[in-house]
mmCIF file of C-alpha atoms in Angstrom:
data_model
loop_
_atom_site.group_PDB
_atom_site.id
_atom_site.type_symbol
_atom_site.label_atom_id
_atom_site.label_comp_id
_atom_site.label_asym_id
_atom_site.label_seq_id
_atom_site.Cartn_x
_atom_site.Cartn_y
_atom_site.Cartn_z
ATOM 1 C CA UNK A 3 8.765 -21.381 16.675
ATOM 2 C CA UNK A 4 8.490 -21.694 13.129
ATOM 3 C CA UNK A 5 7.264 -18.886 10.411
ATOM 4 C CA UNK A 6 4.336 -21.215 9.848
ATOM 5 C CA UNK A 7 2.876 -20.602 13.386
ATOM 6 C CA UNK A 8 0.618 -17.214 13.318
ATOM 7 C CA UNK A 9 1.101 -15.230 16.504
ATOM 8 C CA UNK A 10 -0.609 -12.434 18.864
ATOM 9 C CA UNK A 11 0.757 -8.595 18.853
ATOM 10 C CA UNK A 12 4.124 -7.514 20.441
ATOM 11 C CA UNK A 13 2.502 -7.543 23.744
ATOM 12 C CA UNK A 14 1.740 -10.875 23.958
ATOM 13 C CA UNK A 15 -2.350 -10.681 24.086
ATOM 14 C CA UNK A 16 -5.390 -10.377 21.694
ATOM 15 C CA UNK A 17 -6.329 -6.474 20.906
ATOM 16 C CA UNK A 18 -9.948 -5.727 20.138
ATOM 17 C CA UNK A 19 -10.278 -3.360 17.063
ATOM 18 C CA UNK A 20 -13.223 -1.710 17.505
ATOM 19 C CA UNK A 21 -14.570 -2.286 14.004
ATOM 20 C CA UNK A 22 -15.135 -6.474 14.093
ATOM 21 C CA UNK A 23 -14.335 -9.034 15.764
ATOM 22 C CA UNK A 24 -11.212 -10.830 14.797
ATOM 23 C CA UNK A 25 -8.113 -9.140 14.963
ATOM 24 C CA UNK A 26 -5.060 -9.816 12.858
ATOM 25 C CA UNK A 27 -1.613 -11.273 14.296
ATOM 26 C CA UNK A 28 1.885 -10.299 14.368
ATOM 27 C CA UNK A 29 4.528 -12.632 14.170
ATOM 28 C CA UNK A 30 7.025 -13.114 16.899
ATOM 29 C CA UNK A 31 9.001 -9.980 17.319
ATOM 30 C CA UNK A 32 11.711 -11.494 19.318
ATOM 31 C CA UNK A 33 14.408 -10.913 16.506
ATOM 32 C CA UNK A 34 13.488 -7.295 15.952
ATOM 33 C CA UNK A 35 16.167 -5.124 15.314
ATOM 34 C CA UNK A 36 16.919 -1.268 16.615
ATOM 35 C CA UNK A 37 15.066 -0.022 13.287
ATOM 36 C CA UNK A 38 11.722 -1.704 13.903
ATOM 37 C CA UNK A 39 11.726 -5.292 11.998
ATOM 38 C CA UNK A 40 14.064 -8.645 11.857
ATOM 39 C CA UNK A 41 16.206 -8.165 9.077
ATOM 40 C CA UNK A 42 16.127 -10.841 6.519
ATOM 41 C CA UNK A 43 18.382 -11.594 3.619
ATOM 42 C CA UNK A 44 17.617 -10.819 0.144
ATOM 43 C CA UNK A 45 16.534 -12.989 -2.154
ATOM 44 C CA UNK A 46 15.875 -16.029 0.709
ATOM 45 C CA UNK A 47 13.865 -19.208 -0.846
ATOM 46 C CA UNK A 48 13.344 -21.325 1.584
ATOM 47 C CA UNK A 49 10.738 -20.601 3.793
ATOM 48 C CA UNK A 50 7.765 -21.956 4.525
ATOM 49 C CA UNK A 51 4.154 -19.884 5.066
ATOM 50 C CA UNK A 52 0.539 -20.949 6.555
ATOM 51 C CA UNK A 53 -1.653 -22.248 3.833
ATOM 52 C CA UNK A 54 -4.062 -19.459 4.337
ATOM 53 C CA UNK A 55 -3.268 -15.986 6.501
ATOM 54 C CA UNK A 56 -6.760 -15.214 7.204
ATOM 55 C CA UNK A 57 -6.321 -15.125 10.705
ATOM 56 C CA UNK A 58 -4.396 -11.825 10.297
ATOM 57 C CA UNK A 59 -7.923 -10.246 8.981
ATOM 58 C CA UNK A 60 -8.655 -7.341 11.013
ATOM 59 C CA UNK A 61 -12.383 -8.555 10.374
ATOM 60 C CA UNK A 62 -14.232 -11.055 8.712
ATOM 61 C CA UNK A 63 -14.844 -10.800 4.884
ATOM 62 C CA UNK A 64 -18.711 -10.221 3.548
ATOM 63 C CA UNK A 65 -20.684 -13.636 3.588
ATOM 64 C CA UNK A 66 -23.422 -14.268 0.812
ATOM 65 C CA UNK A 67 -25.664 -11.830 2.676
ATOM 66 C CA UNK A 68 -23.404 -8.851 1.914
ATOM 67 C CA UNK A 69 -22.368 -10.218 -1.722
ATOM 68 C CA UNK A 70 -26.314 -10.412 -1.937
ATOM 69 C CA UNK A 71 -27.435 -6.946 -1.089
ATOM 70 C CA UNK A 72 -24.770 -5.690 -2.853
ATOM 71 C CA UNK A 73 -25.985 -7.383 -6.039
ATOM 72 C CA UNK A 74 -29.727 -6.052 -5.171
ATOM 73 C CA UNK A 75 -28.751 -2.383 -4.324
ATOM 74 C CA UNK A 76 -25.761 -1.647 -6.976
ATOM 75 C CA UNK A 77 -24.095 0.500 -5.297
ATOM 76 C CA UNK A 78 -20.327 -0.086 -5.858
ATOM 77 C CA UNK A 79 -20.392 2.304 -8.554
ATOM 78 C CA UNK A 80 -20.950 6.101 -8.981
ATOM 79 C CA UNK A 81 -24.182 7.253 -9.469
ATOM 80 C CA UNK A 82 -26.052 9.271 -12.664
ATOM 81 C CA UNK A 83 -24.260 12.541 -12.568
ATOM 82 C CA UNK A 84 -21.515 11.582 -9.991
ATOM 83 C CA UNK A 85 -18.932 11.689 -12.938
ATOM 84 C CA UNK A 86 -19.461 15.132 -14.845
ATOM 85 C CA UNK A 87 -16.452 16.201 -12.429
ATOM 86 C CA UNK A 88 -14.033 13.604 -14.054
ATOM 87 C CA UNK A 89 -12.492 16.783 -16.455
ATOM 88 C CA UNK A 90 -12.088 18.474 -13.254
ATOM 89 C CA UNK A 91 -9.858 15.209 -11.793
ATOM 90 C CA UNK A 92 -6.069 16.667 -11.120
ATOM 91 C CA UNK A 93 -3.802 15.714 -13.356
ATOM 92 C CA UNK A 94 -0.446 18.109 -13.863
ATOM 93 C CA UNK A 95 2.679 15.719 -15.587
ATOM 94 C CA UNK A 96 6.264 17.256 -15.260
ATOM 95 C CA UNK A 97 9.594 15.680 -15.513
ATOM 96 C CA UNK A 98 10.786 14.130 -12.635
ATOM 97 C CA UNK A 99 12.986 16.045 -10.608
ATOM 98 C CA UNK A 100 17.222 15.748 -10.522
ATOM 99 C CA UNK A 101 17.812 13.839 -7.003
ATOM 100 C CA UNK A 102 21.381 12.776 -5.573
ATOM 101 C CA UNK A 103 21.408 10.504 -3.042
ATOM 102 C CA UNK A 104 20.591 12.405 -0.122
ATOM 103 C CA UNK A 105 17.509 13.773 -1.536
ATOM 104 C CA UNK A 106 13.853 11.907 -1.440
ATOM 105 C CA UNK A 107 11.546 12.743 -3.849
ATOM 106 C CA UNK A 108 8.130 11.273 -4.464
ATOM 107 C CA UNK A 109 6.155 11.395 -7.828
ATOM 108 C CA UNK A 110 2.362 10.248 -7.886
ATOM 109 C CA UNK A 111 1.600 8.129 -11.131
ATOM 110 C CA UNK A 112 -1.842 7.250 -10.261
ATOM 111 C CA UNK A 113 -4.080 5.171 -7.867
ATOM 112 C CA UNK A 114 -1.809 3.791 -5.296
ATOM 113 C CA UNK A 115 1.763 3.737 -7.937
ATOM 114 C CA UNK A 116 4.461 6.244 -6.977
ATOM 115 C CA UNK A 117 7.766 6.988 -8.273
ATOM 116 C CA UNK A 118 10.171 7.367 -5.001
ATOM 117 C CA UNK A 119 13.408 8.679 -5.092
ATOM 118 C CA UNK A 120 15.382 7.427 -1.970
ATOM 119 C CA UNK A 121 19.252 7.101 -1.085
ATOM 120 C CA UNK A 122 20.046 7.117 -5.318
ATOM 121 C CA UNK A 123 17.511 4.649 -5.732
ATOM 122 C CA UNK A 124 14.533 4.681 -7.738
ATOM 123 C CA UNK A 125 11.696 2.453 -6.373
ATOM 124 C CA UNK A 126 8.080 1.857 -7.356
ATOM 125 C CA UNK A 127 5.398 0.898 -5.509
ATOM 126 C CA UNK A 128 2.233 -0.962 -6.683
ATOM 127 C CA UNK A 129 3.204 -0.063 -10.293
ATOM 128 C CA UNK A 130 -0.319 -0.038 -12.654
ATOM 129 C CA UNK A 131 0.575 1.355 -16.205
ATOM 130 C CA UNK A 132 -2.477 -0.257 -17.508
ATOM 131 C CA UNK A 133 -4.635 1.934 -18.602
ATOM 132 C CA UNK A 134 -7.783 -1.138 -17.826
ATOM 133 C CA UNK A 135 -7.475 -3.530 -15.071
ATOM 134 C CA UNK A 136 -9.718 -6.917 -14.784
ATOM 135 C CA UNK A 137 -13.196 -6.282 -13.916
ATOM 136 C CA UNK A 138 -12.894 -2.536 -13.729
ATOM 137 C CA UNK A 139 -13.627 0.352 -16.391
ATOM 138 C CA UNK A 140 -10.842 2.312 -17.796
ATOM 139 C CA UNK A 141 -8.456 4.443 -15.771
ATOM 140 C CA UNK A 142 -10.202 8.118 -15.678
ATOM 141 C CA UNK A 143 -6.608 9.735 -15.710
ATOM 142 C CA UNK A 144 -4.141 8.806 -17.466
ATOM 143 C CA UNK A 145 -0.641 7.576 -16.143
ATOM 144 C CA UNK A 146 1.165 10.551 -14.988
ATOM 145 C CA UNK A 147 4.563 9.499 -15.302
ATOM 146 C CA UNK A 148 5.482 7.779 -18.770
ATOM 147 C CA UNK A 149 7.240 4.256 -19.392
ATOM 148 C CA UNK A 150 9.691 5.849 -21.106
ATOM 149 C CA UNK A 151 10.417 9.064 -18.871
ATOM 150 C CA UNK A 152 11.323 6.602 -15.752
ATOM 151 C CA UNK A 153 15.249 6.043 -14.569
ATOM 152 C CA UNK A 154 16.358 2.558 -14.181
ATOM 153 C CA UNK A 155 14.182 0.763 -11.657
ATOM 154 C CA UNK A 156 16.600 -0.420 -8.868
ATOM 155 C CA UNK A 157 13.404 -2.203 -6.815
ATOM 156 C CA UNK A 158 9.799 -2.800 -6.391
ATOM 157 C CA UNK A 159 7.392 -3.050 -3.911
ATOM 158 C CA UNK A 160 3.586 -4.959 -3.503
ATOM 159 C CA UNK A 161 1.575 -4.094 -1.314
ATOM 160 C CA UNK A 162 -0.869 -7.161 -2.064
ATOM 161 C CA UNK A 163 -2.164 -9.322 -4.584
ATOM 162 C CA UNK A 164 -5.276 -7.218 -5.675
ATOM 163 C CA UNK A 165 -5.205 -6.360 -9.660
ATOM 164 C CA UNK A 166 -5.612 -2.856 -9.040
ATOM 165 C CA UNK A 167 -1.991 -3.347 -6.919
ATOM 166 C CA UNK A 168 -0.631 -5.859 -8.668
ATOM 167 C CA UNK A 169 -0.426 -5.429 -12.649
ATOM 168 C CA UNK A 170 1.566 -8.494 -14.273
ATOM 169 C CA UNK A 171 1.530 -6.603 -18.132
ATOM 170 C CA UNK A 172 3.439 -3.180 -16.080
ATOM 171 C CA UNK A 173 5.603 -5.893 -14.593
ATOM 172 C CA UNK A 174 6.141 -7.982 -17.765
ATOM 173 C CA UNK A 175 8.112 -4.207 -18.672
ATOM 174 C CA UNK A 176 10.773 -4.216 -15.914
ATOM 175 C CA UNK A 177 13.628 -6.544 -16.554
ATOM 176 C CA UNK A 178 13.571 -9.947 -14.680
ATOM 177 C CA UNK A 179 16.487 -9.255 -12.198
ATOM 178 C CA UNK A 180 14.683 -6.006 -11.082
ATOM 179 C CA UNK A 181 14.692 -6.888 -6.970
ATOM 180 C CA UNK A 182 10.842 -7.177 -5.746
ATOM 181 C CA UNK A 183 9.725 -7.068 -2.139
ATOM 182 C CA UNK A 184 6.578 -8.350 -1.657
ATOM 183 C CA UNK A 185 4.428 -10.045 1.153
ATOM 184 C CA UNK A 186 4.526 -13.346 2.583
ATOM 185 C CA UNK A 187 3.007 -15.993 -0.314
ATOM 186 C CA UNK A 188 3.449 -14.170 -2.807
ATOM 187 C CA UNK A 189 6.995 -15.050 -4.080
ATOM 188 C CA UNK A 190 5.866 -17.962 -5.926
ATOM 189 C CA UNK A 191 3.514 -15.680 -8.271
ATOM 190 C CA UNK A 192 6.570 -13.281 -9.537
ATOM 191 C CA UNK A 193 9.153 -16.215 -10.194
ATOM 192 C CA UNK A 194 6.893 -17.807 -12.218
ATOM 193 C CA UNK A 195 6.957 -14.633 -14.068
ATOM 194 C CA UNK A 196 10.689 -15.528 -13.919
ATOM 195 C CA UNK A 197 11.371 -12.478 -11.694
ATOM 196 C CA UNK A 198 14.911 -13.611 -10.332
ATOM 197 C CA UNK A 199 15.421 -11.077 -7.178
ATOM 198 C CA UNK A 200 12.409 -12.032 -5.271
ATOM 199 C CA UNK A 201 12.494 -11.132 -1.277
ATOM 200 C CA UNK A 202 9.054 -12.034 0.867
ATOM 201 C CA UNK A 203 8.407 -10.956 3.961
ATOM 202 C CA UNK A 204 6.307 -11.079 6.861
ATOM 203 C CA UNK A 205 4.793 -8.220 8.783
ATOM 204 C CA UNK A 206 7.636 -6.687 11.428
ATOM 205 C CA UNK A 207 10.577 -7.701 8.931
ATOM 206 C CA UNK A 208 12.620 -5.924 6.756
ATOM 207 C CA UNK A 209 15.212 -6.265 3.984
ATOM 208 C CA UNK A 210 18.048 -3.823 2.680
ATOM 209 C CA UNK A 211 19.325 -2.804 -0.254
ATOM 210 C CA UNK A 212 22.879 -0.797 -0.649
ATOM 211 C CA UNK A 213 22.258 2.466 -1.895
ATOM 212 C CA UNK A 214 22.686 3.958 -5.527
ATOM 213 C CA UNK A 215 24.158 6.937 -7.391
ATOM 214 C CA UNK A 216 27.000 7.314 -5.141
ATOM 215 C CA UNK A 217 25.171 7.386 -1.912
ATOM 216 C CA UNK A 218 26.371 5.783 1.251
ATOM 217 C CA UNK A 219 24.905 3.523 3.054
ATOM 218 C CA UNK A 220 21.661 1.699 2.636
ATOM 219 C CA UNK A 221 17.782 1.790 1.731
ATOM 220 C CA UNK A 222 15.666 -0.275 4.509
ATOM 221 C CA UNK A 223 12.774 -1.987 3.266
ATOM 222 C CA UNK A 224 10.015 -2.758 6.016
ATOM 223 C CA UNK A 225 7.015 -4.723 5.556
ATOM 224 C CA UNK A 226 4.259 -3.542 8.408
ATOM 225 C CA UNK A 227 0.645 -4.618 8.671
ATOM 226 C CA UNK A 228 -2.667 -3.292 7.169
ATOM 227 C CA UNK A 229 -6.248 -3.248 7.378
ATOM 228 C CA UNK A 230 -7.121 -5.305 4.303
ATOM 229 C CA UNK A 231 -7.153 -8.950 3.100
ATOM 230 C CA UNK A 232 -5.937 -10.635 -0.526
ATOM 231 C CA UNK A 233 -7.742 -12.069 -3.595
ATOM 232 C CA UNK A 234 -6.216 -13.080 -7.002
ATOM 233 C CA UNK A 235 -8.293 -15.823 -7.870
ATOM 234 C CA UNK A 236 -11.684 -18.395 -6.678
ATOM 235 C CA UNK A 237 -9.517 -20.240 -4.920
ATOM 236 C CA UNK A 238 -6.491 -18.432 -3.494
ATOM 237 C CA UNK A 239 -8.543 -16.099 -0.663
ATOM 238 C CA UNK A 240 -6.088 -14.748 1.885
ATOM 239 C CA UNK A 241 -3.240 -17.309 0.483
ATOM 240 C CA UNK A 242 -0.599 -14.728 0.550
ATOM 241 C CA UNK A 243 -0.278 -11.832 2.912
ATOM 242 C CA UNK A 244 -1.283 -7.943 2.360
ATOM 243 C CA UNK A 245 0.679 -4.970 4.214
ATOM 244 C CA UNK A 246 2.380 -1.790 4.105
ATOM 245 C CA UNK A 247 6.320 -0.489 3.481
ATOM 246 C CA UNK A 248 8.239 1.659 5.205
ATOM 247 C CA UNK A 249 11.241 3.249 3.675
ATOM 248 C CA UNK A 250 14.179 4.644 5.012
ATOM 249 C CA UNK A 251 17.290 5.874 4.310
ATOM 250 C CA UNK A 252 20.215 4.606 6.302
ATOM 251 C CA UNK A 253 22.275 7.869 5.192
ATOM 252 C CA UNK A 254 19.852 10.836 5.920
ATOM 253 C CA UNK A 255 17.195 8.738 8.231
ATOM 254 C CA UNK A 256 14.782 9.882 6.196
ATOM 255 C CA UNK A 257 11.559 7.600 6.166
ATOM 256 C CA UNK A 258 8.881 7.187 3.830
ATOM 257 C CA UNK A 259 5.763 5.104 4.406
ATOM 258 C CA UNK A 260 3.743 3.712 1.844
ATOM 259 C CA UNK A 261 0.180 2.103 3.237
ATOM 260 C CA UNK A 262 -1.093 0.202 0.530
ATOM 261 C CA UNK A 263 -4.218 -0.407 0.687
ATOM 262 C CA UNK A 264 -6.058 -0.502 3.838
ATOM 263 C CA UNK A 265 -8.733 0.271 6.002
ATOM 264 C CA UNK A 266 -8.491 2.353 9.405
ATOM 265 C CA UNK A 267 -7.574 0.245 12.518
ATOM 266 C CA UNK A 268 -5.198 -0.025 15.289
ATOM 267 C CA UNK A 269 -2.178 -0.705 13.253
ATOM 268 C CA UNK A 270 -1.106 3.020 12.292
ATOM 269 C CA UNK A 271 0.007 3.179 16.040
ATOM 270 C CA UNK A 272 1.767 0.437 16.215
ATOM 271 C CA UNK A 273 3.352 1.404 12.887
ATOM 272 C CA UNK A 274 4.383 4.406 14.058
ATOM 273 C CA UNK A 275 5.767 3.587 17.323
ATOM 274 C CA UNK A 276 8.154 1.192 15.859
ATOM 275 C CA UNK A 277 8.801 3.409 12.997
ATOM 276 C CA UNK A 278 9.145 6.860 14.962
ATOM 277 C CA UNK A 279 9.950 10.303 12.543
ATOM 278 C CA UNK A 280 7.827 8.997 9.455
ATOM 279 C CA UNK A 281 8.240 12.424 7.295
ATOM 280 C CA UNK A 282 5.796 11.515 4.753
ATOM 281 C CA UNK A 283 2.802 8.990 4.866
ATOM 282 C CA UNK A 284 1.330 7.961 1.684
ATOM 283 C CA UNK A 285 -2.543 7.087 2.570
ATOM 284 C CA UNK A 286 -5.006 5.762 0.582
ATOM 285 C CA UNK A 287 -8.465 8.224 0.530
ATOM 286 C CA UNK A 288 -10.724 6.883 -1.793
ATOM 287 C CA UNK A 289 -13.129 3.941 -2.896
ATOM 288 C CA UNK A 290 -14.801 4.406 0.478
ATOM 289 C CA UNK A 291 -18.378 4.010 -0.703
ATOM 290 C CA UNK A 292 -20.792 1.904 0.790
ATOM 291 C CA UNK A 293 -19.012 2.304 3.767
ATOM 292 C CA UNK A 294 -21.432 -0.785 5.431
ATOM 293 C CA UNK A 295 -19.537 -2.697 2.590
ATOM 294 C CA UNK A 296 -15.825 -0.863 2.425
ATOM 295 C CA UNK A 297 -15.581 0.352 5.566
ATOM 296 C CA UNK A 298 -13.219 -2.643 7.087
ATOM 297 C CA UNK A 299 -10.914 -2.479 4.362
ATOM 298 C CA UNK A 300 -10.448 1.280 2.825
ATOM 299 C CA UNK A 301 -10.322 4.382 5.110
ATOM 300 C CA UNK A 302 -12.453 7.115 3.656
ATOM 301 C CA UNK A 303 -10.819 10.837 3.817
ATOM 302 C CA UNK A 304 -11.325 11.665 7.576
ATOM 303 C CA UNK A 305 -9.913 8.403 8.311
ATOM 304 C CA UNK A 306 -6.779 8.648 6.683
ATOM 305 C CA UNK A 307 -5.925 11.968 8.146
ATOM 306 C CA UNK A 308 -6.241 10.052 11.549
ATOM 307 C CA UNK A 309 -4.324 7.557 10.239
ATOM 308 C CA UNK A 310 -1.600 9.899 9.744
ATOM 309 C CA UNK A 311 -1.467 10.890 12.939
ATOM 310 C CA UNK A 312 -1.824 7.954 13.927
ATOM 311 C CA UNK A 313 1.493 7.244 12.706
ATOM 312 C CA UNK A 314 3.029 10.433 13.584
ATOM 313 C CA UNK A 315 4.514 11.531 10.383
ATOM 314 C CA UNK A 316 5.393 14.921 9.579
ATOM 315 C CA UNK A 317 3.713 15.156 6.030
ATOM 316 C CA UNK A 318 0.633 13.357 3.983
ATOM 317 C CA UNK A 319 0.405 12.354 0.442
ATOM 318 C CA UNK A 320 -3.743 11.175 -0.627
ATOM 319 C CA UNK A 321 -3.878 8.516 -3.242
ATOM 320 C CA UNK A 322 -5.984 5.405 -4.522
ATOM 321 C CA UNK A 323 -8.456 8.115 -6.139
ATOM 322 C CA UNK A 324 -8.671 10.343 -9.390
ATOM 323 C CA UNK A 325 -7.795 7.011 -11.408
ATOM 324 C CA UNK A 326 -9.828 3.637 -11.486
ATOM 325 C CA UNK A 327 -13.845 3.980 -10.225
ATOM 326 C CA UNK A 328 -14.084 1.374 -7.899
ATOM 327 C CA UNK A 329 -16.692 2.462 -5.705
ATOM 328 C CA UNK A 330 -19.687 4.655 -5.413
ATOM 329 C CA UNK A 331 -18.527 8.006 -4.240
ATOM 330 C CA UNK A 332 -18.403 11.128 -6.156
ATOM 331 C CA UNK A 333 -15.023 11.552 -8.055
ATOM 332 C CA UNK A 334 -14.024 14.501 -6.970
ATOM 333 C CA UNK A 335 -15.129 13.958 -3.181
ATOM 334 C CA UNK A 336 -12.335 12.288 -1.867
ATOM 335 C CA UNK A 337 -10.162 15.208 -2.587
ATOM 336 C CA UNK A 338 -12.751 17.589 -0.883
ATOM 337 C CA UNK A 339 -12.581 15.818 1.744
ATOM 338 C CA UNK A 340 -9.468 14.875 3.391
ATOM 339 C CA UNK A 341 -9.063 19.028 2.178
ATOM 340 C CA UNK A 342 -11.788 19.721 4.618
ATOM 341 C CA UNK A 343 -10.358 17.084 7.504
ATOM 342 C CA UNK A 344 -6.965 18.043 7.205
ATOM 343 C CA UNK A 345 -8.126 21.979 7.930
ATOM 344 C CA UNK A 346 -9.969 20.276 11.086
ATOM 345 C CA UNK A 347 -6.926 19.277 12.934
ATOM 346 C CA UNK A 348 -4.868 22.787 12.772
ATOM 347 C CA UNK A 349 -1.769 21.137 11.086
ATOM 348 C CA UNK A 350 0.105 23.449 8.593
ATOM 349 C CA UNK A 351 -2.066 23.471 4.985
ATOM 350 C CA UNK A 352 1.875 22.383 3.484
ATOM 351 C CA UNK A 353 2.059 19.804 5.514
ATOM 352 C CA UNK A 354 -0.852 17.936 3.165
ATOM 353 C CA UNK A 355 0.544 17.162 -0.088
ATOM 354 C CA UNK A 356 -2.308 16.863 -2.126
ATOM 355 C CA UNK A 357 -0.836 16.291 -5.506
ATOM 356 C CA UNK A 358 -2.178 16.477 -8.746
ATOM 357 C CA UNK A 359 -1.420 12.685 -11.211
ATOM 358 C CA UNK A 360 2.137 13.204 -12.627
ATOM 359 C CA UNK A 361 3.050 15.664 -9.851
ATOM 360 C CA UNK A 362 6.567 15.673 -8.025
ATOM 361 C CA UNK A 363 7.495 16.852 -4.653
ATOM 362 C CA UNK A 364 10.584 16.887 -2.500
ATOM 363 C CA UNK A 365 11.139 15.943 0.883
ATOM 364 C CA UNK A 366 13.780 18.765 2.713
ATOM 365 C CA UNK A 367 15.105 17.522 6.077
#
């Protein structure tokens, strides 16, 4: 089989996702490795993707109808009133904390960019400095972590192609050999940018990097499916892929997942059966509202908590909130929220790291 041929799950049939009525694919996972993914050397070039991946939508995207009603009813933004709690948003900068190798460490920058501190490397994830994004009103918070106050950036990771997750003038900033992982289609886009260390990958497939600052070992990068779909441009729908990473450190085993940007949907089990002893699951909350119109591709509060469970990991991190309004929900809900959901299911209050913009936390083993 060839990487151009789209495939059913791991088990060989169609699943039905309760929310619509397509279901995305997985690819082949007949090269899988112990760790979860087929391992795939950095860097590769030549390979060869589908023209379009919308058969991995979990559901179909809005028609003119929904574009339509949207238009007539306005409601993708916040309402009169809905944002006299913006001074209220949580934003707490601090320097970033000292790390050695064996030591993970997450700080939140804003919407769905974190600083993470893994195996003596420092990787970023969906990195937005901007303070305005196309088509969307000023950030509401400002970047939590400065340019200037970052360590070198050994790698970064894209979630998808969406402006609000991937920011060419914060890229334009890191230097051109900085290695990227990003999904399938989307390698093309960065080396034009002359980005030199480009690795693309398909859902179920990983790459490694050797580990910094002394450390042993090295830093697994896995690229898992999401709930979502990808848009750059008129004519590029669903031309490159949209996903998930999971993180882990070879030396400690200590695993981080990032979600991206995604709606609620079958995959979190998947994701964390092939990825067992996640200790931290970073999980978009916000830009929920309408849910008839965001419902298929961004879990509200409640949702993500399942999610986490979903994927059995020991600890939650909330983002995509408190920074760009890009939907009609009260700012400060999403926080109140996933506060109130999390009390619901008995877990430990720690065990939720709600963290203000600029805040740091460790991970202890």
């Amino acid at each position: 089989m060839t990487e151009q041929t789209d495939r059913t799950d791991l088990t060989g049939r169609r699943q039905e996702h309760g929310r619509g009525r397509g279901h995305g694919r997985a690819p082949d996972p007949a090269r899988r490795t112990a760790a979860g993914g087929a391992l795939r050397p950095l860097g590769e070039v030549r390979r060869h993707w589908p023209r379009s991946f919308a058969r991995r939508l979990t559901t179909p995207l809005p028609g003119v109808r929904a574009l339509a009603r949207l238009a007539r009813e306005g409601a993708a933004r916040p309402g009169p009133g809905a944002l006299d709690a913006v001074p209220l948003l949580p934003f707490e900068p601090g320097p970033l904390p000292a790390v050695d190798a064996g030591t993970v460490a997450v700080t939140w920058a804003g919407h769905a960019s974190w600083v993470i501190r893994m195996g003596g490397l420092t990787v970023l994830t969906d990195p937005v400095w901007s303070r305005r994004i196309l088509g969307t009103p000023a950030r509401i918070t400002p970047v939590g972590v400065r340019w200037e106050d970052l360590p070198p950036v050994d790698a970064v990771v894209i979630s998808h192609n969406h402006y609000d997750h991937l920011d060419a003038p914060t890229l334009r900033r890191l230097p051109r050999n900085t290695p990227m992982f990003v999904p399938a289609g989307l390698a093309r886009w960065c080396r034009r940018r002359r980005f030199t260390h480009v690795t693309e990958l398909d859902w179920w497939e990983a790459a490694e990097l050797p580990a910094g600052n002394g450390g042993t070992g090295t830093v697994r990068f896995d690229f898992v499916p999401a709930h979502h779909w990808s848009k750059r441009t008129l004519t590029d729908t669903c031309r490159s892929l949209w996903g998930g990473w999971v993180l882990s450190d070879g030396a400690t085993g200590q695993r981080v997942y990032f979600a991206g940007d995604t709606g609620y949907g079958h995959w979190f089990e998947e994701i964390g059966r092939r990825h067992p002893g996640i200790d931290l699951a970073l999980l978009p909350v916000g830009a929920y509202e309408p849910r008839w119109w965001l419902s298929d591709v961004h879990a509200d509060p409640e949702e993500a908590v399942r999610a986490c469970q979903d994927v059995g990991a020991r600890n939650m991190a909330p983002m995509h909130w408190a920074t760009f309004l890009l939907s009609a929900e009260p700012v400060m809900e999403p926080l109140e929220r996933v506060r109130a959901a999390w009390e619901r299911t008995g877990r430990p209050r720690g065990q939720l790291w709600d963290l203000p913009v600029g805040s740091s936390r460790l991970l202890t083993v």
